[in-house]
Coordinates of C-alpha atoms and ligand atoms in Angstrom, one line a residue:
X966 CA -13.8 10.3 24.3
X967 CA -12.5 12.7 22.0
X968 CA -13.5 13.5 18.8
X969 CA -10.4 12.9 17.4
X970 CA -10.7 9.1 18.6
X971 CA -14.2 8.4 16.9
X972 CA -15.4 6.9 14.0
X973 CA -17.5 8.9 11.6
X974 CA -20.6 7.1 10.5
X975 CA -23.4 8.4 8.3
X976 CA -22.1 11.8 9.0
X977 CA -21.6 11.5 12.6
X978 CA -18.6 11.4 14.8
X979 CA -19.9 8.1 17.0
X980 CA -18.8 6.5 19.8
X981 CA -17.8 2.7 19.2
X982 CA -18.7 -0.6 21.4
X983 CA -15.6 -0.4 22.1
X984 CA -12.2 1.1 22.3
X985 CA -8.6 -0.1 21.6
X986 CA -5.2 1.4 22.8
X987 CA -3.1 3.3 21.0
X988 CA 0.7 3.2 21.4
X989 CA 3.9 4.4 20.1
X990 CA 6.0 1.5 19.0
X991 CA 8.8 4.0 19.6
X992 CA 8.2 4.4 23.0
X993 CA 5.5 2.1 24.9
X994 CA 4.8 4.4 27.6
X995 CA 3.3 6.9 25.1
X996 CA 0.0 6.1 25.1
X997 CA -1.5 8.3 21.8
X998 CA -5.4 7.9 22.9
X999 CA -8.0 5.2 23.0
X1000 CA -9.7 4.2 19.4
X1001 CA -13.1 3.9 18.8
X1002 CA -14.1 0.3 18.1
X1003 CA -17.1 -0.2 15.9
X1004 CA -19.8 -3.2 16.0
X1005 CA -21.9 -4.6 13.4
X1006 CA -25.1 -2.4 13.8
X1007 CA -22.7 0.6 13.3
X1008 CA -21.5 -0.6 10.1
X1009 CA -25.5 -0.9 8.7
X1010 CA -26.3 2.8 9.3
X1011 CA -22.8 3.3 7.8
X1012 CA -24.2 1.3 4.7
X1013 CA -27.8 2.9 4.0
X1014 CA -26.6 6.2 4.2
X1015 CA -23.8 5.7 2.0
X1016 CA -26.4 4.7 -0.8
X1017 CA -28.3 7.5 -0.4
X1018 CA -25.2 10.3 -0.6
X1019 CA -23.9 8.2 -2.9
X1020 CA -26.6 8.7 -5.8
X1021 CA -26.5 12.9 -5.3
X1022 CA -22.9 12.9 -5.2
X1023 CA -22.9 10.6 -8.6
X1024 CA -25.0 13.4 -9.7
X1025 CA -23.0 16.5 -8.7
X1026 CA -21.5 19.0 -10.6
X1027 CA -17.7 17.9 -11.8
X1028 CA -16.1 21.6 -10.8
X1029 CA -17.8 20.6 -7.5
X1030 CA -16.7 17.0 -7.3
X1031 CA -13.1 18.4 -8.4
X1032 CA -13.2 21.3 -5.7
X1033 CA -13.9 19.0 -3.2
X1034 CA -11.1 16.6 -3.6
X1035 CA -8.3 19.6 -4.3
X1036 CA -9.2 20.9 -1.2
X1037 CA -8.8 17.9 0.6
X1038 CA -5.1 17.1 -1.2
X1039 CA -4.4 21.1 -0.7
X1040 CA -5.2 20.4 3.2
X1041 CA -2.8 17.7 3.8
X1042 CA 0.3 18.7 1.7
X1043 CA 0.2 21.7 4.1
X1044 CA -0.8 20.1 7.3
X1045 CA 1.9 17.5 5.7
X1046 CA 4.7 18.0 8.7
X1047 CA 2.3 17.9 11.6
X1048 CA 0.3 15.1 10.1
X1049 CA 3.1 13.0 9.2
X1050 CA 4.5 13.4 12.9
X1051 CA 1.2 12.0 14.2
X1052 CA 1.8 9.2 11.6
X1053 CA 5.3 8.6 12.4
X1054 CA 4.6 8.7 16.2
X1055 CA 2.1 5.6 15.7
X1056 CA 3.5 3.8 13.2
X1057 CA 7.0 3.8 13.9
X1058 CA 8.4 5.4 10.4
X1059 CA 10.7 8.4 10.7
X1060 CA 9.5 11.8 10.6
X1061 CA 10.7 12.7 7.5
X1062 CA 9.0 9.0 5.9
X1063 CA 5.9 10.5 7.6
X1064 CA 5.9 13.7 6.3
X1065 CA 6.6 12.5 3.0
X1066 CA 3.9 9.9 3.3
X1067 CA 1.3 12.7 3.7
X1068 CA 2.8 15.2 1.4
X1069 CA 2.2 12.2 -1.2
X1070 CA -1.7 11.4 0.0
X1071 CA -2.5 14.7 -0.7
X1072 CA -1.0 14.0 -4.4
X1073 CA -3.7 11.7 -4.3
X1074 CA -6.4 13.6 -4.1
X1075 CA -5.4 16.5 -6.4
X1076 CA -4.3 14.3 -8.8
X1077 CA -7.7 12.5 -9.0
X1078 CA -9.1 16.3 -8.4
X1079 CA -7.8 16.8 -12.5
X1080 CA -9.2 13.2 -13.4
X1081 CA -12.6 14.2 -12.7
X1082 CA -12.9 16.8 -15.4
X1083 CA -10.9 14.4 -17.9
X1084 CA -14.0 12.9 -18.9
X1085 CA -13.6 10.7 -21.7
X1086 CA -16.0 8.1 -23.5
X1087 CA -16.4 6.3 -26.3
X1088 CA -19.2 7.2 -29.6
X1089 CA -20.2 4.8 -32.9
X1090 CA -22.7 4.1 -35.6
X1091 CA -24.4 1.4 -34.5
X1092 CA -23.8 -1.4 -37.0
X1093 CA -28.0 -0.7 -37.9
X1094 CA -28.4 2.7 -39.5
X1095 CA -30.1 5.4 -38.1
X1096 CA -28.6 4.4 -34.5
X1097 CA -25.7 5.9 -32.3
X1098 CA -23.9 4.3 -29.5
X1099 CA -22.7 5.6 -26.9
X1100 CA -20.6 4.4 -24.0
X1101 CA -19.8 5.8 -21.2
X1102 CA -18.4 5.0 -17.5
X1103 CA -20.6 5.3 -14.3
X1104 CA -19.6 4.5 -11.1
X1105 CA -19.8 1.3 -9.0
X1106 CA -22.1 2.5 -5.8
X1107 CA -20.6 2.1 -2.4
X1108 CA -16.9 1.0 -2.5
X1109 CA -15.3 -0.7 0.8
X1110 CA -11.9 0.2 1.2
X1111 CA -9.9 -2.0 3.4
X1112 CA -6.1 -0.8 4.1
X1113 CA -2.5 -2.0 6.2
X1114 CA -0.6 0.0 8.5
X1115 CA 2.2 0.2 6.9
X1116 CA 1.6 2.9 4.7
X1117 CA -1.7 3.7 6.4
X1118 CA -2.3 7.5 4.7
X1119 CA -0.9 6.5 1.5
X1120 CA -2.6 3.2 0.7
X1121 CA -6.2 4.5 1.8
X1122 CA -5.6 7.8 -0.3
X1123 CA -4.6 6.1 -3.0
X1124 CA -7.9 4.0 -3.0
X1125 CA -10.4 6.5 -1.7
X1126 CA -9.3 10.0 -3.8
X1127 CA -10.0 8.0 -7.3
X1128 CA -13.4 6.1 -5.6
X1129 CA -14.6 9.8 -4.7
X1130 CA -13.1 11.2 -8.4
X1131 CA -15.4 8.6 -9.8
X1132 CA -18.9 9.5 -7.9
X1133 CA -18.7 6.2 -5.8
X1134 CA -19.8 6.3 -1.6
X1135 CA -16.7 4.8 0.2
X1136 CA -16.8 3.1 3.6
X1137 CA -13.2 2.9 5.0
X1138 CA -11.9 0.2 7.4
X1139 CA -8.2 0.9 8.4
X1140 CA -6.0 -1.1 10.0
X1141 CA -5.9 -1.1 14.0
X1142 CA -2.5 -0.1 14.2
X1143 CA -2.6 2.8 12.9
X1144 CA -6.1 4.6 14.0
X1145 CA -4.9 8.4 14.6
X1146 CA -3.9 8.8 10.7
X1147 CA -7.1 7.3 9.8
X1148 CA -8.9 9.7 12.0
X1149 CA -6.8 12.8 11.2
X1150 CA -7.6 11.7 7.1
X1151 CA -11.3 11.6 8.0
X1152 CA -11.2 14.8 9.5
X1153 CA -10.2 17.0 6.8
X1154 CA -13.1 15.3 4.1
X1155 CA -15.8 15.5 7.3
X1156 CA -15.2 18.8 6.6
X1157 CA -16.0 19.0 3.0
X1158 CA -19.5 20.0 1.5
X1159 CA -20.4 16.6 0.4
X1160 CA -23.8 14.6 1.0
X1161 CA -24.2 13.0 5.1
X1162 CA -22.8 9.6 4.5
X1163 CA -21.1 9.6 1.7
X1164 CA -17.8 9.0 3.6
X1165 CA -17.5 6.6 6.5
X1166 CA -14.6 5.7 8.6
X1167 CA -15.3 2.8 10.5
X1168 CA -12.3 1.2 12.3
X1169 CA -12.9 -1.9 14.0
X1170 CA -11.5 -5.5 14.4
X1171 CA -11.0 -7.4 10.8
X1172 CA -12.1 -10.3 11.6
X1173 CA -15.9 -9.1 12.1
X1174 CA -16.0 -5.5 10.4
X1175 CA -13.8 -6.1 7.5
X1176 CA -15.1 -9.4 7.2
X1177 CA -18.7 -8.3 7.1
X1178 CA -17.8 -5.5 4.7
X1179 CA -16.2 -8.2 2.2
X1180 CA -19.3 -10.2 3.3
X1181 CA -22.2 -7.9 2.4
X1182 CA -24.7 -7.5 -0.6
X1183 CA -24.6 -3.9 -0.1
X1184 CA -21.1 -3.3 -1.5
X1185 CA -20.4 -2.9 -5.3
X1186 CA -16.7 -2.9 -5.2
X1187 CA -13.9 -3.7 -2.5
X1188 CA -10.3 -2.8 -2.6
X1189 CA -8.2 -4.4 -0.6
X1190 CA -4.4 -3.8 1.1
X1191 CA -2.7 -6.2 3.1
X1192 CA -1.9 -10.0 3.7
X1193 CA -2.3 -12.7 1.0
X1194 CA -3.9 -15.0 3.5
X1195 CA -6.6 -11.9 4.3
X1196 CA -6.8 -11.4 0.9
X1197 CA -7.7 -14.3 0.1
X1198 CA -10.6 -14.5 2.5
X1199 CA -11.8 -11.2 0.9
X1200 CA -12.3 -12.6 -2.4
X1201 CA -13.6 -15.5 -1.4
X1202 CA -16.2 -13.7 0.9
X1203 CA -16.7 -11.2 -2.2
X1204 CA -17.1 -14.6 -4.7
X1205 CA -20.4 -15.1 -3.0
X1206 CA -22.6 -11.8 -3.7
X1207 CA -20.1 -11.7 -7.0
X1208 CA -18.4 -8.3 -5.8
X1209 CA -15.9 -7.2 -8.4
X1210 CA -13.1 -6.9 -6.1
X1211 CA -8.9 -6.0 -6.1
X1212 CA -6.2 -7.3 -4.2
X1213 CA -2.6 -5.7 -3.1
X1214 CA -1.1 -8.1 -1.5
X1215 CA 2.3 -9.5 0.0
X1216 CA 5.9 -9.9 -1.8
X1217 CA 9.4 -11.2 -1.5
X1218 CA 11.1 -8.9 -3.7
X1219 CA 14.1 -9.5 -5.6
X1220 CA 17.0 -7.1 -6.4
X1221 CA 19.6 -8.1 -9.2
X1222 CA 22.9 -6.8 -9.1
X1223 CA 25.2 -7.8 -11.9
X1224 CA 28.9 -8.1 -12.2
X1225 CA 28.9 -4.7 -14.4
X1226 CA 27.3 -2.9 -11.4
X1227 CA 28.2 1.0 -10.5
X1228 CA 28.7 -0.2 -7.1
X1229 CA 27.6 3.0 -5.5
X1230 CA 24.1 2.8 -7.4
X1231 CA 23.9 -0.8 -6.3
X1232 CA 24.5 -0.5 -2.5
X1233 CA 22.5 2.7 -2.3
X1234 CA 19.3 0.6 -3.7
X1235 CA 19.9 -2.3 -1.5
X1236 CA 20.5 -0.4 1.4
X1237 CA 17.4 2.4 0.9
X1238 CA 15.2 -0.6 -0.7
X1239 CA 15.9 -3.6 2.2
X1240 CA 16.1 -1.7 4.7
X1241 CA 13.7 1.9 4.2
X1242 CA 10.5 2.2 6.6
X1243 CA 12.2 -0.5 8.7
X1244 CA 11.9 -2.9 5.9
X1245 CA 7.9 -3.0 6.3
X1246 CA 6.9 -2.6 2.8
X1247 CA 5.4 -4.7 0.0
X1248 CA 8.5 -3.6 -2.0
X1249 CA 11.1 -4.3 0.0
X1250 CA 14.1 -6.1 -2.0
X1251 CA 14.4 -9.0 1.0
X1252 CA 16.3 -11.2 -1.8
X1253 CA 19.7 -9.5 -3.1
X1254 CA 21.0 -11.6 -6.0
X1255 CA 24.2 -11.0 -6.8
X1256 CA 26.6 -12.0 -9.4
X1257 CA 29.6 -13.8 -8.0
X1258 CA 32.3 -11.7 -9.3
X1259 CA 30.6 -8.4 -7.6
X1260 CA 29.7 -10.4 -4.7
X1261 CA 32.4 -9.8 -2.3
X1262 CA 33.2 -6.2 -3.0
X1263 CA 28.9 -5.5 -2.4
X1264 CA 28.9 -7.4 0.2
X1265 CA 32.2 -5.3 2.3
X1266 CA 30.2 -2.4 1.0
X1267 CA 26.3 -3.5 2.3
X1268 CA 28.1 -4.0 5.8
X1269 CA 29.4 -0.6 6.0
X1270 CA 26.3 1.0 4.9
X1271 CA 23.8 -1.0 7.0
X1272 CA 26.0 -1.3 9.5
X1273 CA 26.0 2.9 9.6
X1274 CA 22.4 3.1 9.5
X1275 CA 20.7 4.8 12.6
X1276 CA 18.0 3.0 14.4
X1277 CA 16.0 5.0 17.1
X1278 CA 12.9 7.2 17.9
X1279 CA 11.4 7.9 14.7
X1280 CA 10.5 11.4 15.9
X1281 CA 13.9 11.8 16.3
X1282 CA 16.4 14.1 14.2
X1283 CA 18.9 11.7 12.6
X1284 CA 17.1 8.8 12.7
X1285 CA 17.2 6.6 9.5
X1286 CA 15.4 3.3 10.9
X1287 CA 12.3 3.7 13.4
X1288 CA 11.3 0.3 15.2
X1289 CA 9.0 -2.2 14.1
X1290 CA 5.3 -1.6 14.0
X1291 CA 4.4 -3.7 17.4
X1292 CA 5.8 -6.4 19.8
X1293 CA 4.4 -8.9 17.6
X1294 CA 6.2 -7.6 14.4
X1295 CA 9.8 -7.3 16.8
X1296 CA 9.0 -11.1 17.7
X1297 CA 8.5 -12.0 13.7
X1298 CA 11.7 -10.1 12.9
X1299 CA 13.8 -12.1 15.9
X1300 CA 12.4 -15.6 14.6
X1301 CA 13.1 -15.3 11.5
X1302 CA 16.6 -14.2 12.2
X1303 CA 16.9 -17.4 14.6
X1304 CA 15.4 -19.1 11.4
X1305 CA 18.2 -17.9 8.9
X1306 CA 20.7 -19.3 11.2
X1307 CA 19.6 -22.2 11.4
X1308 CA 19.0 -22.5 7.5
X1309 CA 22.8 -22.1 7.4
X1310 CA 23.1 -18.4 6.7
X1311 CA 25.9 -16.4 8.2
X1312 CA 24.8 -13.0 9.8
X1313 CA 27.0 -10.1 8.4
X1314 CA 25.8 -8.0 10.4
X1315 CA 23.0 -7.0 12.7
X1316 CA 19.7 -8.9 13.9
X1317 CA 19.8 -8.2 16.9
X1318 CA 16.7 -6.0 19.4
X1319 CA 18.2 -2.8 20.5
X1320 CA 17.7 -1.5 23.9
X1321 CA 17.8 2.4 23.6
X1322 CA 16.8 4.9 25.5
X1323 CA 12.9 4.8 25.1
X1324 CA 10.8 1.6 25.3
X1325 CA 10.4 0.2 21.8
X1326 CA 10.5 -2.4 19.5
X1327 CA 14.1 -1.7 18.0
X1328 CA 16.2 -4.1 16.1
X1329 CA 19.6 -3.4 14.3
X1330 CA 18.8 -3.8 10.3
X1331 CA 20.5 -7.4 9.5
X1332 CA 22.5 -8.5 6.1
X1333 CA 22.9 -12.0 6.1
X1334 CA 24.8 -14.2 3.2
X1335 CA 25.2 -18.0 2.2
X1336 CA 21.1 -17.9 1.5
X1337 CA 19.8 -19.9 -0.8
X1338 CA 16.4 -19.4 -2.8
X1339 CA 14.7 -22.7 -1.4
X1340 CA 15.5 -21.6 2.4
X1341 CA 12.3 -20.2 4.2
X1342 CA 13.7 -16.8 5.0
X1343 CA 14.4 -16.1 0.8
X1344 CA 10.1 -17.3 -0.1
X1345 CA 8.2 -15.6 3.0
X1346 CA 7.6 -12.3 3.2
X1347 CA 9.7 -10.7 6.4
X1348 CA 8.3 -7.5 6.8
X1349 CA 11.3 -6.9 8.4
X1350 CA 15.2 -4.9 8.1
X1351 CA 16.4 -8.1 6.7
X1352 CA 18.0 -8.8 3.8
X1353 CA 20.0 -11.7 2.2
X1354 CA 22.6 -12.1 -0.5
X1355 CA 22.2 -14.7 -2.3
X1356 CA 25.2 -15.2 -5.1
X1357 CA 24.9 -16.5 -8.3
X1358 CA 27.0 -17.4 -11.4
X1359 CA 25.7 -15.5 -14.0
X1360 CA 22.4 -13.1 -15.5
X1361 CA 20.8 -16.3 -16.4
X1362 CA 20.8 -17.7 -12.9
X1363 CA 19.7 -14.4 -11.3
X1364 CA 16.7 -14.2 -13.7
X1365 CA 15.5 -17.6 -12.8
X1366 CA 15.9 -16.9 -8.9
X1367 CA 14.4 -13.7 -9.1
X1368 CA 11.6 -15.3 -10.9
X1369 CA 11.7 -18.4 -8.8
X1370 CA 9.0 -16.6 -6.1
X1371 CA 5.3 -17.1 -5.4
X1372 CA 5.4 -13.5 -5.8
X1373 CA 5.2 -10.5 -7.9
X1374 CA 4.8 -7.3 -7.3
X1375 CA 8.7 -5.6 -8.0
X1376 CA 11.6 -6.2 -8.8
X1377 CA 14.9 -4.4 -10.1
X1378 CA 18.7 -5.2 -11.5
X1379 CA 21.2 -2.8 -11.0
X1380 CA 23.1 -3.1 -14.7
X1381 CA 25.1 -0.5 -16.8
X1382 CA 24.2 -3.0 -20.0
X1383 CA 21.4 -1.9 -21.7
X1384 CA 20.6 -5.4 -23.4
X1385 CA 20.5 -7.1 -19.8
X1386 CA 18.2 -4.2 -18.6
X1387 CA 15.5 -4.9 -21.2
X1388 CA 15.8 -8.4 -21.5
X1389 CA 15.1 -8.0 -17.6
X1390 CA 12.1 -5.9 -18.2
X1391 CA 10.6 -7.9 -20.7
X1392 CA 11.4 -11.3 -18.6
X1393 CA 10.6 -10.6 -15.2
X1394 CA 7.8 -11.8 -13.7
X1395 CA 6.4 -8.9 -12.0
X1396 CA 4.2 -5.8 -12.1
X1397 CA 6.7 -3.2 -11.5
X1398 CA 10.6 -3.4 -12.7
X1399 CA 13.1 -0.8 -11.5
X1400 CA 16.1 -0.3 -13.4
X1401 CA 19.3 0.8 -11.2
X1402 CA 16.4 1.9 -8.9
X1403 CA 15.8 0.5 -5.3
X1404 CA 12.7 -1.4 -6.0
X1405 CA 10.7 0.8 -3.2
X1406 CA 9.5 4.1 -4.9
X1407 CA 6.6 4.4 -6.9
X1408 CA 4.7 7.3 -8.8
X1409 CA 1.4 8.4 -8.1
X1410 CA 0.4 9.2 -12.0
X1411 CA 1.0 5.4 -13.3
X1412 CA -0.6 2.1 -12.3
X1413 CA 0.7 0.2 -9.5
X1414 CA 0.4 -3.8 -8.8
X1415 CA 2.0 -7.0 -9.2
X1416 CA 1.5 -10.3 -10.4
X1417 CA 1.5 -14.1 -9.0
X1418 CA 0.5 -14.1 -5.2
X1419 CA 0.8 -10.3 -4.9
X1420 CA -2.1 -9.3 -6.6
X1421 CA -5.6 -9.3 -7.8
X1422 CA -8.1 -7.8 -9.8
X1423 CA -7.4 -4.0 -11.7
X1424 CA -4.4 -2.6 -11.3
X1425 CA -4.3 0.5 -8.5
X1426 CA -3.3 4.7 -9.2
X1427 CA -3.0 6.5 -12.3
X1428 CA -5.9 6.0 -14.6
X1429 CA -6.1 2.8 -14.6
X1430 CA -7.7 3.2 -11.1
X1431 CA -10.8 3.2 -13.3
X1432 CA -11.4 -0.1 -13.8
X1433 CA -12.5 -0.7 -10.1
X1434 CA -14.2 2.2 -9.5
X1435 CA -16.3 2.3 -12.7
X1436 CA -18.3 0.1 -14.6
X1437 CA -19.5 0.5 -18.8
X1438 CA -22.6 1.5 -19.8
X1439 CA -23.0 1.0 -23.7
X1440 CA -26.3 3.0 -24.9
X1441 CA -28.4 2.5 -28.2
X1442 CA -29.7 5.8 -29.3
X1443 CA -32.5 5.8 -32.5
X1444 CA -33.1 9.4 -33.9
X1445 CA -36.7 7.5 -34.7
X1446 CA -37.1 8.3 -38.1
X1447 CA -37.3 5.3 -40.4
Ligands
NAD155 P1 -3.5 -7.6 7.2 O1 -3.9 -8.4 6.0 O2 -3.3 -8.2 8.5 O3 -4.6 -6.4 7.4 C1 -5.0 -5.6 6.3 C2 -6.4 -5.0 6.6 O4 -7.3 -6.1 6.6 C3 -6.5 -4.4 8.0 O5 -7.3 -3.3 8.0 C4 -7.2 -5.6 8.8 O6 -7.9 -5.1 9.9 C5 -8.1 -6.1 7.8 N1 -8.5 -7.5 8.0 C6 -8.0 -8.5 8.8 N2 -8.7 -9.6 8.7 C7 -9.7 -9.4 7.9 C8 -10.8 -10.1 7.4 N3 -11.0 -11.4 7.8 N4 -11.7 -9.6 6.5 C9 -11.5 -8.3 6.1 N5 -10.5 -7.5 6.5 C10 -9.6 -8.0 7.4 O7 -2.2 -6.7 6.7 P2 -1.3 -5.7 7.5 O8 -0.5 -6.5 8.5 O9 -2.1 -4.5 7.9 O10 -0.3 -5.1 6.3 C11 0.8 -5.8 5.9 C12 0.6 -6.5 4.6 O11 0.1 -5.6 3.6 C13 1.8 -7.1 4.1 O12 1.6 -8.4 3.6 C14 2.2 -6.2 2.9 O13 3.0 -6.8 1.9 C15 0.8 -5.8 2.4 N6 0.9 -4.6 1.7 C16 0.8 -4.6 0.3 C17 0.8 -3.5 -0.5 C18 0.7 -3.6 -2.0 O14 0.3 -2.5 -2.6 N7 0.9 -4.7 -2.6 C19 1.0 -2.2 0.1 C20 1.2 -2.2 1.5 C21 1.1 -3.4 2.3

């Protein structure tokens, strides 16, 4: 087995107990390698080493701390095109999502390569004279990071360039799917001057090595990406040792568009925001509300554009709309299109698998219409290139449907009236609002997270990452004269 298949414990490229396949949802007879798998006994060497490099790291230099994450972003901004290929090619995204996906990683890290040297803290008199105080932020310990496929460079970057930044030890279980980006990530920081252990990658099922990560004693903080029924096991697996822990978690997005619509802007965001990365993204606008007098024209308009989308290869030049992660995720996509029939809404256009010319999981990107908010296919998360319309009489009505969700994570209204915009922002029910913005798209340099169902805990990126990674230490200092 390759090096380049292995997970990298305690400083070690090691061998698993067991390996799992590899293969290009674009073209099943691509077989990309065979993944380590790693067992229990694996993940305990990964855990008292970590503690160990963790306290020398918390104690190293901050030019060194903040060298060694720029060097890692620098590294995969310019490895960016070959990296995001080998992304694309296992995933299913297209190239230029991949690249771009990488290229953003590494804004991660040199990003959180700046934060180290903004050290700030807090000083006071002491309310008893003759004493200071002084409070300052330390970091957590070892941090178990736990992170999807669907964005599987992004997601961990975002989570493991501020842990670093912070002086924590990070053990990092990535999804299955998506092993070879994990690996190729883990390469470039084996290769930093940082203490043995300090960074583990160990990939391996969820049910028994992310499980028994959220399980042990030995980890002072989790952060979690994925399902809301995973991430609800986490926190109730972290409950138990009291773990401080944060979850990102699932979504039914909603996108508003309102009778005074600039057309163009509004199909554009539907279109890019529904149907972008195959629709497999926790801000995906699955839910299209639109006002009644709009309705029509958006709708002619939606068909054209999704109906002009290119599905194929996603290491293929044109291609807009790679296929869906796995055969599972094709069969999810095909049910619930069965489902919205039977719900009663009529299929605009699309739905369909696509037979092209490489075995994959392909599917034409679907608009359906006559939805309404109670049907199953507007409150469950699709990760899938379907979206449905779902008219309304007026701004009143949209808000309380968009709102109407388990959810929470974005939304957006596509408005030219300024007093609709911010009475949206201000009465929307979710973490992130976009304003005549698909509601996919986020910066790296400002906090990211939802509310409701689809999240938990501190909010993610930006500096607010610091609330998970750190922890306050407020210190009494006498000068000890009377
Ligand atoms: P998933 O929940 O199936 O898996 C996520 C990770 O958890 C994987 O690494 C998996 O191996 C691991 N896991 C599985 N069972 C576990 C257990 N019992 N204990 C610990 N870990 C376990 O999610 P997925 O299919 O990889 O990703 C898709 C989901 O992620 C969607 O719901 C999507 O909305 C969500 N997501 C959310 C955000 C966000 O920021 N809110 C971003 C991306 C993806």
């Amino acid at each position: 087995m390759s090096k380049l298949s292995r997970n990298f414990i305690a400083g070690e490229w090691s061998q698993g107990a067991s390996t799992i396949p590899n293969i290009n949802p674009s073209d099943t007879n691509d077989l990309i390698g065979d993944f380590a798998q790693a067992d229990i006994s694996q993940l305990e060497d990964a855990f008292s080493c970590a503690q160990i490099a963790q306290k020398e790291w918390a104690e190293t230099g901050l030019e060194k701390r903040q060298a060694v994450l720029m060097s890692i972003g620098e590294e995969m901004m310019a490895r960016s095109t070959e990296l995001g290929e080998l992304l694309s090619r296992e995933e299913g995204k297209p190239k230029a999502e991949g690249k771009g996906e990488v290229y953003r990683a590494g804004q991660f890290f040199t990003y959180y390569a700046a934060e180290v040297l903004r050290q700030s803290g807090d000083t006071a008199d002491s309310v008893r004279p003759g004493i200071e105080v002084d409070v300052r932020r330390e970091a957590m310990g070892t941090v178990a990071i736990i992170s999807p496929w669907n964005f599987p460079t992004a997601t961990a970057s975002w989570k493991i360039a501020p842990a670093l930044a912070f002086g924590n030890a990070v053990i990092w279980k990535p999804a299955n799917l998506t092993p070879a980006s994990a690996v190729a990530l883990t390469e470039i920081i084996s290769k930093q001057d940082i203490p043995k252990g300090l960074f583990s990658l160990v990939m391996g099922p969820g049910s028994s090595i992310g499980q028994a990560l959220a399980e042990s004693p030995k980890i002072h903080a989790i952060s979690f990406t994925g399902s809301y029924d995973v991430g609800r096991t986490i926190a109730a697996a972290a409950a138990k040792n009291l773990t401080k822990f944060q979850l990102e978690l699932g979504s039914k997005n909603p996108l508003v568009v309102m009778d005074d619509a600039d057309i163009d802007i509004a199909v554009a965001a539907a279109t890019g925001g529904a149907f972008g990365s195959t629709g497999q993204k926790c801000t995906a606008s699955s839910r299209l509300i639109v006002h009644q007098d709009i309705h029509d024209e958006f709708v002619d308009r939606m068909k054209l554009s999704t109906s002009a989308l290119k599905v194929g290869h996603a290491l293929e030049e044109g291609t807009q709309i790679g296929p869906a992660v796995s055969e599972k995720q094709l069969k999810s996509n095909l049910d619930y299109m069965s489902l919205a029939r039977k719900e009663g809404c009529e299929v605009v256009c699309g739905g369909d698998a696509l037979d092209l010319g490489t075995p994959g999981y392909y599917m034409q990107p679907a608009l359906l219409t006559g939805g309404d908010n109670s049907m199953r296919i507007n409150r469950e998360e699709l990760f899938a290139p379907i979206a449905c319309v779902i008219k309304v009489a007026d701004y009143e009505e949209a808000l309380m449907l968009a709102n109407d969700t388990e959810f929470g994570l974005v939304s957006g209204i596509i408005t030219q009236s300024l007093s609709r915009a911010t009475h949206f922002r201000r009465n929307s029910e979710t973490g992130c609002v976009m304003v005549n913005l698909p509601t996919a798209g986020t910066d790296y340099h400002v906090p990211f997270g939802g509310r409701k169902n689809s999240s938990f805990g501190p909010r993610e990126q930006g500096k607010y990452a610091k609330e998970l990674y750190t922890q306050v230490k407020t210190s009494y200092i006498s000068s000890g004269t009377p």
